[in-house]
CSV table of C-alpha atoms in Angstrom, one decimal:
chain,number,residue,atom,x,y,z
A,1,THR,CA,38.1,25.2,-13.6
A,2,GLY,CA,40.6,25.8,-10.8
A,3,THR,CA,38.2,26.9,-8.1
A,4,PRO,CA,39.2,25.4,-4.7
A,5,ILE,CA,36.7,23.0,-3.3
A,6,ARG,CA,37.0,24.7,0.0
A,7,GLN,CA,35.6,27.9,-1.6
A,8,ILE,CA,32.7,26.0,-3.1
A,9,ILE,CA,31.9,24.5,0.3
A,10,ASN,CA,32.2,28.0,1.9
A,11,ASP,CA,29.9,29.5,-0.7
A,12,ALA,CA,27.3,26.7,-0.3
A,13,ALA,CA,27.4,27.1,3.5
A,14,ASN,CA,27.0,30.9,3.2
A,15,ALA,CA,24.0,30.3,0.8
A,16,LEU,CA,22.2,28.7,3.8
A,17,GLY,CA,22.2,32.1,5.5
A,18,LEU,CA,23.2,30.7,8.8
A,19,PRO,CA,26.2,31.7,11.1
A,20,LYS,CA,28.9,29.1,11.4
A,21,ASN,CA,29.6,27.5,14.7
A,22,SER,CA,32.8,28.0,16.7
A,23,THR,CA,34.5,24.8,15.4
A,24,TYR,CA,34.2,25.8,11.7
A,25,SER,CA,37.7,27.3,11.6
A,26,TYR,CA,39.2,24.1,12.9
A,27,VAL,CA,38.0,21.9,10.1
A,28,ARG,CA,40.5,21.1,7.3
A,29,LEU,CA,38.6,21.7,4.2
A,30,PRO,CA,39.9,20.2,1.0
A,31,THR,CA,42.7,22.2,-0.6
A,32,THR,CA,42.3,20.6,-4.1
A,33,ALA,CA,40.7,22.5,-6.9
A,34,ILE,CA,38.1,21.6,-9.5
A,35,GLU,CA,40.0,20.1,-12.4
A,36,GLY,CA,37.4,20.6,-15.1
A,37,PRO,CA,34.3,22.7,-15.7
A,38,PHE,CA,31.8,22.5,-12.9
A,39,ALA,CA,28.3,23.8,-12.8
A,40,TYR,CA,25.6,23.1,-10.2
A,41,THR,CA,21.9,23.8,-10.1
A,42,GLY,CA,20.0,22.9,-7.0
A,43,THR,CA,19.9,23.5,-3.3
A,44,ALA,CA,23.0,24.3,-1.2
A,45,SER,CA,22.2,21.4,1.1
A,46,VAL,CA,22.3,18.8,-1.7
A,47,LEU,CA,25.6,20.3,-2.9
A,48,LEU,CA,27.0,20.2,0.6
A,49,ASP,CA,25.9,16.5,1.0
A,50,GLN,CA,27.7,15.7,-2.3
A,51,LEU,CA,30.9,17.6,-1.6
A,52,CYS,CA,31.2,16.5,2.0
A,53,ALA,CA,30.6,12.8,1.1
A,54,GLU,CA,33.3,13.0,-1.5
A,55,HIS,CA,35.9,14.6,0.9
A,56,GLY,CA,35.3,12.8,4.2
A,57,LEU,CA,33.3,15.6,5.9
A,58,GLN,CA,29.9,15.8,7.5
A,59,TRP,CA,27.7,18.8,8.0
A,60,SER,CA,24.5,19.7,9.9
A,61,VAL,CA,22.6,22.6,11.4
A,62,GLN,CA,22.6,22.6,15.2
A,63,ASN,CA,20.9,25.3,17.3
A,64,GLY,CA,20.7,27.6,14.3
A,65,LEU,CA,24.4,27.3,13.4
A,66,PHE,CA,26.0,25.6,10.5
A,67,LYS,CA,28.4,22.9,11.6
A,68,ILE,CA,30.9,20.9,9.6
A,69,TYR,CA,33.4,18.3,10.8
A,70,ASN,CA,35.6,15.5,9.6
A,71,ALA,CA,33.7,12.2,9.3
A,72,GLY,CA,34.8,9.7,11.9
A,73,HIS,CA,36.1,12.4,14.2
A,74,THR,CA,34.5,14.6,16.8
A,75,ASP,CA,34.1,18.3,16.2
A,76,ASN,CA,37.2,19.6,18.1
A,77,LEU,CA,35.2,20.4,21.3
A,78,PRO,CA,36.1,18.6,24.5
A,79,PRO,CA,33.9,15.5,24.9
A,80,LYS,CA,30.8,15.9,27.0
A,81,LYS,CA,30.8,13.6,30.1
A,82,ALA,CA,27.6,11.6,30.4
A,83,VAL,CA,26.0,10.4,33.6
A,84,LEU,CA,24.3,7.2,32.4
A,85,ILE,CA,20.8,6.1,33.2
A,86,GLY,CA,20.9,2.3,33.0
A,87,SER,CA,23.4,0.5,30.8
A,88,PRO,CA,24.5,1.4,27.3
A,89,ARG,CA,23.0,-0.7,24.5
A,90,ARG,CA,25.3,-2.0,21.7
A,91,LEU,CA,24.5,-0.9,18.2
A,92,PHE,CA,25.2,-3.2,15.3
A,93,LYS,CA,25.5,-2.2,11.6
A,94,ASN,CA,23.4,-5.2,10.7
A,95,GLN,CA,20.5,-5.6,13.1
A,96,LEU,CA,20.4,-9.4,12.7
A,97,SER,CA,24.1,-9.8,13.7
A,98,VAL,CA,25.6,-9.8,17.1
A,99,SER,CA,29.2,-10.2,15.9
A,100,LEU,CA,31.7,-7.7,17.3
A,101,GLU,CA,32.9,-7.2,13.7
A,102,ASP,CA,29.5,-5.6,13.0
A,103,PHE,CA,29.6,-3.6,16.2
A,104,ASP,CA,29.2,0.2,15.4
A,105,GLY,CA,28.7,2.0,18.8
A,106,TYR,CA,26.2,2.5,21.6
A,107,GLU,CA,22.8,3.9,22.3
A,108,LEU,CA,22.8,5.4,25.7
A,109,ASP,CA,20.4,7.2,28.0
A,110,CYS,CA,21.9,9.8,30.3
A,111,THR,CA,20.8,12.7,32.5
A,112,LEU,CA,19.7,15.7,30.5
A,113,LEU,CA,22.6,17.0,28.5
A,114,PRO,CA,21.1,19.8,26.4
A,115,GLU,CA,24.4,21.0,24.9
A,116,LEU,CA,25.0,17.6,23.3
A,117,GLU,CA,24.6,17.6,19.5
A,118,PRO,CA,25.6,15.4,16.6
A,119,GLY,CA,29.4,15.6,15.9
A,120,ASN,CA,30.3,16.1,19.6
A,121,GLY,CA,32.4,13.6,21.5
A,122,ILE,CA,30.7,11.9,24.4
A,123,SER,CA,32.6,10.2,27.2
A,124,PHE,CA,31.2,7.6,29.6
A,125,SER,CA,32.0,4.6,31.6
A,126,SER,CA,29.8,1.8,33.1
A,127,LEU,CA,29.9,-1.7,34.5
A,128,ASP,CA,29.5,-2.9,30.9
A,129,VAL,CA,32.4,-0.9,29.6
A,130,SER,CA,35.6,-1.6,31.4
A,131,LYS,CA,37.3,1.8,30.9
A,132,PRO,CA,36.0,5.3,30.0
A,133,ILE,CA,35.5,5.6,26.2
A,134,THR,CA,34.8,8.5,23.9
A,135,LEU,CA,32.5,8.2,20.9
A,136,GLN,CA,31.2,10.5,18.2
A,137,VAL,CA,27.5,11.4,18.6
A,138,ALA,CA,25.4,10.5,15.6
A,139,GLU,CA,21.9,11.2,16.8
A,140,VAL,CA,20.5,13.0,19.9
A,141,LYS,CA,17.0,13.1,21.4
A,142,HIS,CA,16.3,15.3,24.5
A,143,VAL,CA,13.3,14.8,26.7
A,144,GLY,CA,12.2,17.2,29.3
A,145,ASP,CA,8.9,18.6,30.5
A,146,PHE,CA,7.9,20.7,33.5
A,147,TYR,CA,5.0,18.4,34.0
A,148,ALA,CA,6.7,15.0,33.6
A,149,ASP,CA,9.3,13.1,35.5
A,150,LYS,CA,11.6,12.3,32.5
A,151,TRP,CA,14.5,14.6,32.0
A,152,MET,CA,17.0,12.8,29.9
A,153,THR,CA,19.1,12.6,26.7
A,154,THR,CA,19.2,9.6,24.5
A,155,ALA,CA,22.2,9.5,22.1
A,156,LYS,CA,23.4,7.1,19.5
A,157,ALA,CA,27.2,7.3,19.3
A,158,ARG,CA,29.7,5.6,17.0
A,159,ASP,CA,33.2,4.4,17.5
A,160,ILE,CA,35.9,6.8,16.3
């Protein structure tokens, strides 16, 4: 009782045994404390999933570093500028709908952007998007091979 939730999140993150990325200190972790008794048995990752979901945070491991950021926001790094290959494809929450109310973001292919990772902001413009916009990256796939001609990054990015 009385333990700050930020301490529990820090302890769980430390239990993963990974260094924290450079944006960790910018995240506003909850200042509230546990009101009643609290005991947990299980993996640190499941505890982090639970605590982050309850307090509007997201976490992941990127390039061997623990990363945490506020849900619906980017990770406090300047947005990466993408050079698109083709046109961005709209993503809908409900795959059967094309209503702009169900619109959730874009999937885009761009020139290889190896530093792009979930939680980053990504900025782009195209003929389909009238002005440059910045979105939060949700998923990333990098493709590059010395013996192939595809060198690109595919990202799914949400509105923020």
